[in-house]
Amino acid sequence: MSENIKDKVVIIAGASSGIGAATTRRLAKAGAKLIIGARREGRLEELAKSLPEADITYAAADVTNPEDMEQLARLAIDKHGRIDTLFNNAGIMPTGSLRELRREEWRDMLEVNILGVLNGIAAVLPTMVSQKSGHIITTDSVAGHVVYPGSAVYCGTKFAVRAIMEGLRQEERENNIRSTIISPGLVNTELFKTIGDSETANAIKQASQIPGIGLTPDDVANAVAYAVGTPATVAISEVIIRPTNQEI
């Protein structure tokens, strides 16, 4: 599979920690040419320095800012002349019942989880259409397939991502542009920090560290690498990856 990844030009948004950082390491090992972005530029610099043999370019980028995503696309074009893959990975997960009326958190989830994905697609799609090739991968969630109490809005954003990515596939299939969603269950990342309720955040943090209850970022990165490494004639639409003991 690595031979299908080597020299591919891959943009990773949300690369500074967790799944994004693990995927950066995984694809760098396979020889990809990487453009990585996130809000925390210092984290990106540390990640790039930890992979001295890799071809990595980094820039601060907030997925809610269309210009930032366009900058990542330009970096890829200026340095490598093409864009093979975009990995839309940034996301947040505030929780709470609808009756709590957390309007600001709802707005933030819509901005990051939905508009952030659309901004990434918009940044790379013209180039991919011109190339008549490309692959857009987005981190979705098991919450994009099932709904559970306390996460109605979060689940709603992830269902929306699933619909957007399937629409992308249908609209751009004749341009040889593939779309993939990676839908993990609970993962041991910093996502718990986006949960406003400290008790819930701590419970999720602790659970995610238990093997079989939580996945590691590397588990998910391997799923991304699998999708990236498939031949251009194969479209992996969805990958659902759950910890063995996860109920939903």
JSON list of C-alpha atoms in Angstrom, two decimals, residues 8-156:
[
{"chain": "A", "resi": 8, "resn": "LYS", "atom": "CA", "xyz": [1.34, 11.85, -3.23]},
{"chain": "A", "resi": 9, "resn": "VAL", "atom": "CA", "xyz": [0.72, 15.50, -2.36]},
{"chain": "A", "resi": 10, "resn": "VAL", "atom": "CA", "xyz": [-1.50, 15.49, 0.72]},
{"chain": "A", "resi": 11, "resn": "ILE", "atom": "CA", "xyz": [-2.96, 18.44, 2.62]},
{"chain": "A", "resi": 12, "resn": "ILE", "atom": "CA", "xyz": [-3.90, 17.73, 6.24]},
{"chain": "A", "resi": 13, "resn": "ALA", "atom": "CA", "xyz": [-6.09, 20.22, 8.09]},
{"chain": "A", "resi": 14, "resn": "GLY", "atom": "CA", "xyz": [-6.22, 19.86, 11.86]},
{"chain": "A", "resi": 15, "resn": "ALA", "atom": "CA", "xyz": [-2.74, 18.34, 11.94]},
{"chain": "A", "resi": 16, "resn": "SER", "atom": "CA", "xyz": [-1.36, 19.69, 15.22]},
{"chain": "A", "resi": 17, "resn": "SER", "atom": "CA", "xyz": [-2.43, 16.82, 17.50]},
{"chain": "A", "resi": 18, "resn": "GLY", "atom": "CA", "xyz": [-4.39, 13.59, 17.77]},
{"chain": "A", "resi": 19, "resn": "ILE", "atom": "CA", "xyz": [-5.55, 11.98, 14.53]},
{"chain": "A", "resi": 20, "resn": "GLY", "atom": "CA", "xyz": [-4.07, 14.72, 12.36]},
{"chain": "A", "resi": 21, "resn": "ALA", "atom": "CA", "xyz": [-0.59, 14.43, 13.87]},
{"chain": "A", "resi": 22, "resn": "ALA", "atom": "CA", "xyz": [-0.71, 10.62, 13.79]},
{"chain": "A", "resi": 23, "resn": "THR", "atom": "CA", "xyz": [-1.76, 10.71, 10.13]},
{"chain": "A", "resi": 24, "resn": "THR", "atom": "CA", "xyz": [1.06, 13.12, 9.35]},
{"chain": "A", "resi": 25, "resn": "ARG", "atom": "CA", "xyz": [3.55, 10.68, 10.85]},
{"chain": "A", "resi": 26, "resn": "ARG", "atom": "CA", "xyz": [1.96, 7.69, 9.10]},
{"chain": "A", "resi": 27, "resn": "LEU", "atom": "CA", "xyz": [1.90, 9.27, 5.64]},
{"chain": "A", "resi": 28, "resn": "ALA", "atom": "CA", "xyz": [5.36, 10.79, 6.06]},
{"chain": "A", "resi": 29, "resn": "LYS", "atom": "CA", "xyz": [6.71, 7.31, 6.75]},
{"chain": "A", "resi": 30, "resn": "ALA", "atom": "CA", "xyz": [5.08, 6.15, 3.50]},
{"chain": "A", "resi": 31, "resn": "GLY", "atom": "CA", "xyz": [6.77, 8.94, 1.53]},
{"chain": "A", "resi": 32, "resn": "ALA", "atom": "CA", "xyz": [3.93, 11.39, 0.97]},
{"chain": "A", "resi": 33, "resn": "LYS", "atom": "CA", "xyz": [4.61, 15.07, 0.32]},
{"chain": "A", "resi": 34, "resn": "LEU", "atom": "CA", "xyz": [2.71, 16.85, 3.09]},
{"chain": "A", "resi": 35, "resn": "ILE", "atom": "CA", "xyz": [1.17, 20.29, 3.56]},
{"chain": "A", "resi": 36, "resn": "ILE", "atom": "CA", "xyz": [-0.10, 20.48, 7.12]},
{"chain": "A", "resi": 37, "resn": "GLY", "atom": "CA", "xyz": [-2.19, 23.16, 8.79]},
{"chain": "A", "resi": 38, "resn": "ALA", "atom": "CA", "xyz": [-3.79, 23.93, 12.15]},
{"chain": "A", "resi": 39, "resn": "ARG", "atom": "CA", "xyz": [-4.35, 26.93, 14.38]},
{"chain": "A", "resi": 40, "resn": "ARG", "atom": "CA", "xyz": [-1.37, 26.07, 16.62]},
{"chain": "A", "resi": 41, "resn": "GLU", "atom": "CA", "xyz": [1.63, 26.80, 14.40]},
{"chain": "A", "resi": 42, "resn": "GLY", "atom": "CA", "xyz": [4.10, 25.94, 17.17]},
{"chain": "A", "resi": 43, "resn": "ARG", "atom": "CA", "xyz": [2.73, 22.41, 17.33]},
{"chain": "A", "resi": 44, "resn": "LEU", "atom": "CA", "xyz": [3.08, 22.07, 13.58]},
{"chain": "A", "resi": 45, "resn": "GLU", "atom": "CA", "xyz": [6.70, 23.21, 13.74]},
{"chain": "A", "resi": 46, "resn": "GLU", "atom": "CA", "xyz": [7.45, 20.63, 16.44]},
{"chain": "A", "resi": 47, "resn": "LEU", "atom": "CA", "xyz": [5.79, 17.90, 14.39]},
{"chain": "A", "resi": 48, "resn": "ALA", "atom": "CA", "xyz": [7.74, 18.81, 11.25]},
{"chain": "A", "resi": 49, "resn": "LYS", "atom": "CA", "xyz": [11.02, 18.90, 13.18]},
{"chain": "A", "resi": 50, "resn": "SER", "atom": "CA", "xyz": [10.30, 15.44, 14.60]},
{"chain": "A", "resi": 51, "resn": "LEU", "atom": "CA", "xyz": [10.20, 14.08, 11.02]},
{"chain": "A", "resi": 52, "resn": "PRO", "atom": "CA", "xyz": [13.45, 15.50, 9.54]},
{"chain": "A", "resi": 53, "resn": "GLU", "atom": "CA", "xyz": [13.51, 13.09, 6.59]},
{"chain": "A", "resi": 54, "resn": "ALA", "atom": "CA", "xyz": [9.96, 13.93, 5.52]},
{"chain": "A", "resi": 55, "resn": "ASP", "atom": "CA", "xyz": [8.82, 16.46, 2.92]},
{"chain": "A", "resi": 56, "resn": "ILE", "atom": "CA", "xyz": [6.59, 18.66, 5.10]},
{"chain": "A", "resi": 57, "resn": "THR", "atom": "CA", "xyz": [5.43, 22.24, 4.66]},
{"chain": "A", "resi": 58, "resn": "TYR", "atom": "CA", "xyz": [3.33, 23.78, 7.42]},
{"chain": "A", "resi": 59, "resn": "ALA", "atom": "CA", "xyz": [1.29, 26.91, 7.96]},
{"chain": "A", "resi": 60, "resn": "ALA", "atom": "CA", "xyz": [-1.14, 28.20, 10.57]},
{"chain": "A", "resi": 61, "resn": "ALA", "atom": "CA", "xyz": [-4.67, 27.62, 9.32]},
{"chain": "A", "resi": 62, "resn": "ASP", "atom": "CA", "xyz": [-8.12, 27.90, 10.85]},
{"chain": "A", "resi": 63, "resn": "VAL", "atom": "CA", "xyz": [-10.64, 25.81, 8.92]},
{"chain": "A", "resi": 64, "resn": "THR", "atom": "CA", "xyz": [-13.38, 28.36, 9.61]},
{"chain": "A", "resi": 65, "resn": "ASN", "atom": "CA", "xyz": [-11.40, 30.89, 7.55]},
{"chain": "A", "resi": 66, "resn": "PRO", "atom": "CA", "xyz": [-11.71, 30.19, 3.80]},
{"chain": "A", "resi": 67, "resn": "GLU", "atom": "CA", "xyz": [-8.57, 32.21, 3.05]},
{"chain": "A", "resi": 68, "resn": "ASP", "atom": "CA", "xyz": [-6.51, 30.00, 5.38]},
{"chain": "A", "resi": 69, "resn": "MET", "atom": "CA", "xyz": [-7.61, 26.86, 3.56]},
{"chain": "A", "resi": 70, "resn": "GLU", "atom": "CA", "xyz": [-6.92, 28.49, 0.20]},
{"chain": "A", "resi": 71, "resn": "GLN", "atom": "CA", "xyz": [-3.42, 29.31, 1.45]},
{"chain": "A", "resi": 72, "resn": "LEU", "atom": "CA", "xyz": [-2.78, 25.61, 2.17]},
{"chain": "A", "resi": 73, "resn": "ALA", "atom": "CA", "xyz": [-3.95, 24.76, -1.35]},
{"chain": "A", "resi": 74, "resn": "ARG", "atom": "CA", "xyz": [-1.64, 27.40, -2.83]},
{"chain": "A", "resi": 75, "resn": "LEU", "atom": "CA", "xyz": [1.30, 26.06, -0.84]},
{"chain": "A", "resi": 76, "resn": "ALA", "atom": "CA", "xyz": [0.71, 22.62, -2.33]},
{"chain": "A", "resi": 77, "resn": "ILE", "atom": "CA", "xyz": [0.43, 23.99, -5.88]},
{"chain": "A", "resi": 78, "resn": "ASP", "atom": "CA", "xyz": [3.41, 26.33, -5.54]},
{"chain": "A", "resi": 79, "resn": "LYS", "atom": "CA", "xyz": [5.68, 23.63, -4.14]},
{"chain": "A", "resi": 80, "resn": "HIS", "atom": "CA", "xyz": [4.47, 20.49, -5.89]},
{"chain": "A", "resi": 81, "resn": "GLY", "atom": "CA", "xyz": [2.25, 21.58, -8.78]},
{"chain": "A", "resi": 82, "resn": "ARG", "atom": "CA", "xyz": [-0.76, 19.49, -7.80]},
{"chain": "A", "resi": 83, "resn": "ILE", "atom": "CA", "xyz": [-3.02, 18.33, -4.97]},
{"chain": "A", "resi": 84, "resn": "ASP", "atom": "CA", "xyz": [-3.69, 14.61, -4.74]},
{"chain": "A", "resi": 85, "resn": "THR", "atom": "CA", "xyz": [-5.48, 14.40, -1.40]},
{"chain": "A", "resi": 86, "resn": "LEU", "atom": "CA", "xyz": [-7.09, 16.65, 1.19]},
{"chain": "A", "resi": 87, "resn": "PHE", "atom": "CA", "xyz": [-7.69, 15.27, 4.69]},
{"chain": "A", "resi": 88, "resn": "ASN", "atom": "CA", "xyz": [-10.29, 17.44, 6.45]},
{"chain": "A", "resi": 89, "resn": "ASN", "atom": "CA", "xyz": [-9.66, 16.48, 10.07]},
{"chain": "A", "resi": 90, "resn": "ALA", "atom": "CA", "xyz": [-10.47, 19.48, 12.28]},
{"chain": "A", "resi": 91, "resn": "GLY", "atom": "CA", "xyz": [-13.52, 19.14, 14.53]},
{"chain": "A", "resi": 92, "resn": "ILE", "atom": "CA", "xyz": [-15.00, 19.94, 17.94]},
{"chain": "A", "resi": 93, "resn": "MET", "atom": "CA", "xyz": [-17.41, 18.02, 20.18]},
{"chain": "A", "resi": 94, "resn": "PRO", "atom": "CA", "xyz": [-19.25, 20.10, 22.77]},
{"chain": "A", "resi": 95, "resn": "THR", "atom": "CA", "xyz": [-22.01, 18.02, 24.38]},
{"chain": "A", "resi": 96, "resn": "GLY", "atom": "CA", "xyz": [-25.24, 18.84, 26.14]},
{"chain": "A", "resi": 97, "resn": "SER", "atom": "CA", "xyz": [-28.97, 18.29, 25.84]},
{"chain": "A", "resi": 98, "resn": "LEU", "atom": "CA", "xyz": [-30.98, 20.61, 23.64]},
{"chain": "A", "resi": 99, "resn": "ARG", "atom": "CA", "xyz": [-32.82, 21.98, 26.67]},
{"chain": "A", "resi": 100, "resn": "GLU", "atom": "CA", "xyz": [-29.57, 23.54, 27.87]},
{"chain": "A", "resi": 101, "resn": "LEU", "atom": "CA", "xyz": [-29.77, 26.00, 24.94]},
{"chain": "A", "resi": 102, "resn": "ARG", "atom": "CA", "xyz": [-26.02, 26.20, 24.35]},
{"chain": "A", "resi": 103, "resn": "ARG", "atom": "CA", "xyz": [-26.41, 28.44, 21.33]},
{"chain": "A", "resi": 104, "resn": "GLU", "atom": "CA", "xyz": [-22.77, 29.54, 21.19]},
{"chain": "A", "resi": 105, "resn": "GLU", "atom": "CA", "xyz": [-21.58, 25.93, 21.21]},
{"chain": "A", "resi": 106, "resn": "TRP", "atom": "CA", "xyz": [-24.10, 25.05, 18.49]},
{"chain": "A", "resi": 107, "resn": "ARG", "atom": "CA", "xyz": [-22.75, 27.88, 16.35]},
{"chain": "A", "resi": 108, "resn": "ASP", "atom": "CA", "xyz": [-19.15, 26.81, 16.93]},
{"chain": "A", "resi": 109, "resn": "MET", "atom": "CA", "xyz": [-19.94, 23.23, 15.90]},
{"chain": "A", "resi": 110, "resn": "LEU", "atom": "CA", "xyz": [-21.63, 24.39, 12.72]},
{"chain": "A", "resi": 111, "resn": "GLU", "atom": "CA", "xyz": [-18.67, 26.65, 11.90]},
{"chain": "A", "resi": 112, "resn": "VAL", "atom": "CA", "xyz": [-15.96, 24.05, 12.49]},
{"chain": "A", "resi": 113, "resn": "ASN", "atom": "CA", "xyz": [-17.59, 20.71, 11.76]},
{"chain": "A", "resi": 114, "resn": "ILE", "atom": "CA", "xyz": [-19.62, 21.70, 8.69]},
{"chain": "A", "resi": 115, "resn": "LEU", "atom": "CA", "xyz": [-18.37, 24.99, 7.26]},
{"chain": "A", "resi": 116, "resn": "GLY", "atom": "CA", "xyz": [-14.78, 23.96, 7.99]},
{"chain": "A", "resi": 117, "resn": "VAL", "atom": "CA", "xyz": [-15.25, 20.89, 5.82]},
{"chain": "A", "resi": 118, "resn": "LEU", "atom": "CA", "xyz": [-16.87, 22.95, 3.07]},
{"chain": "A", "resi": 119, "resn": "ASN", "atom": "CA", "xyz": [-14.02, 25.47, 3.20]},
{"chain": "A", "resi": 120, "resn": "GLY", "atom": "CA", "xyz": [-11.54, 22.66, 2.69]},
{"chain": "A", "resi": 121, "resn": "ILE", "atom": "CA", "xyz": [-13.48, 21.23, -0.23]},
{"chain": "A", "resi": 122, "resn": "ALA", "atom": "CA", "xyz": [-13.81, 24.68, -1.83]},
{"chain": "A", "resi": 123, "resn": "ALA", "atom": "CA", "xyz": [-10.05, 25.29, -1.50]},
{"chain": "A", "resi": 124, "resn": "VAL", "atom": "CA", "xyz": [-8.99, 22.18, -3.41]},
{"chain": "A", "resi": 125, "resn": "LEU", "atom": "CA", "xyz": [-11.91, 21.34, -5.70]},
{"chain": "A", "resi": 126, "resn": "PRO", "atom": "CA", "xyz": [-11.05, 23.72, -8.58]},
{"chain": "A", "resi": 127, "resn": "THR", "atom": "CA", "xyz": [-7.55, 22.25, -8.78]},
{"chain": "A", "resi": 128, "resn": "MET", "atom": "CA", "xyz": [-8.83, 18.68, -8.62]},
{"chain": "A", "resi": 129, "resn": "VAL", "atom": "CA", "xyz": [-11.44, 19.36, -11.31]},
{"chain": "A", "resi": 130, "resn": "SER", "atom": "CA", "xyz": [-8.70, 20.83, -13.52]},
{"chain": "A", "resi": 131, "resn": "GLN", "atom": "CA", "xyz": [-6.48, 17.79, -12.87]},
{"chain": "A", "resi": 132, "resn": "LYS", "atom": "CA", "xyz": [-9.38, 15.39, -13.43]},
{"chain": "A", "resi": 133, "resn": "SER", "atom": "CA", "xyz": [-8.25, 13.59, -10.28]},
{"chain": "A", "resi": 134, "resn": "GLY", "atom": "CA", "xyz": [-8.23, 13.96, -6.53]},
{"chain": "A", "resi": 135, "resn": "HIS", "atom": "CA", "xyz": [-9.30, 12.47, -3.23]},
{"chain": "A", "resi": 136, "resn": "ILE", "atom": "CA", "xyz": [-11.04, 14.30, -0.38]},
{"chain": "A", "resi": 137, "resn": "ILE", "atom": "CA", "xyz": [-11.12, 12.54, 2.99]},
{"chain": "A", "resi": 138, "resn": "THR", "atom": "CA", "xyz": [-12.97, 13.86, 6.02]},
{"chain": "A", "resi": 139, "resn": "THR", "atom": "CA", "xyz": [-13.02, 12.74, 9.63]},
{"chain": "A", "resi": 140, "resn": "ASP", "atom": "CA", "xyz": [-16.65, 12.04, 10.42]},
{"chain": "A", "resi": 141, "resn": "SER", "atom": "CA", "xyz": [-17.73, 9.95, 13.42]},
{"chain": "A", "resi": 142, "resn": "VAL", "atom": "CA", "xyz": [-19.85, 7.02, 14.50]},
{"chain": "A", "resi": 143, "resn": "ALA", "atom": "CA", "xyz": [-22.07, 9.96, 15.54]},
{"chain": "A", "resi": 144, "resn": "GLY", "atom": "CA", "xyz": [-22.63, 10.53, 11.83]},
{"chain": "A", "resi": 145, "resn": "HIS", "atom": "CA", "xyz": [-24.36, 7.15, 11.65]},
{"chain": "A", "resi": 146, "resn": "VAL", "atom": "CA", "xyz": [-26.23, 6.89, 14.96]},
{"chain": "A", "resi": 147, "resn": "VAL", "atom": "CA", "xyz": [-27.82, 9.46, 17.30]},
{"chain": "A", "resi": 148, "resn": "TYR", "atom": "CA", "xyz": [-27.59, 9.37, 21.09]},
{"chain": "A", "resi": 149, "resn": "PRO", "atom": "CA", "xyz": [-28.79, 11.62, 23.92]},
{"chain": "A", "resi": 150, "resn": "GLY", "atom": "CA", "xyz": [-26.73, 14.64, 24.87]},
{"chain": "A", "resi": 151, "resn": "SER", "atom": "CA", "xyz": [-25.20, 15.02, 21.41]},
{"chain": "A", "resi": 152, "resn": "ALA", "atom": "CA", "xyz": [-28.08, 15.88, 19.07]},
{"chain": "A", "resi": 153, "resn": "VAL", "atom": "CA", "xyz": [-26.32, 18.88, 17.54]},
{"chain": "A", "resi": 154, "resn": "TYR", "atom": "CA", "xyz": [-22.93, 17.17, 17.31]},
{"chain": "A", "resi": 155, "resn": "CYS", "atom": "CA", "xyz": [-24.57, 14.16, 15.65]},
{"chain": "A", "resi": 156, "resn": "GLY", "atom": "CA", "xyz": [-26.39, 16.56, 13.35]}
]
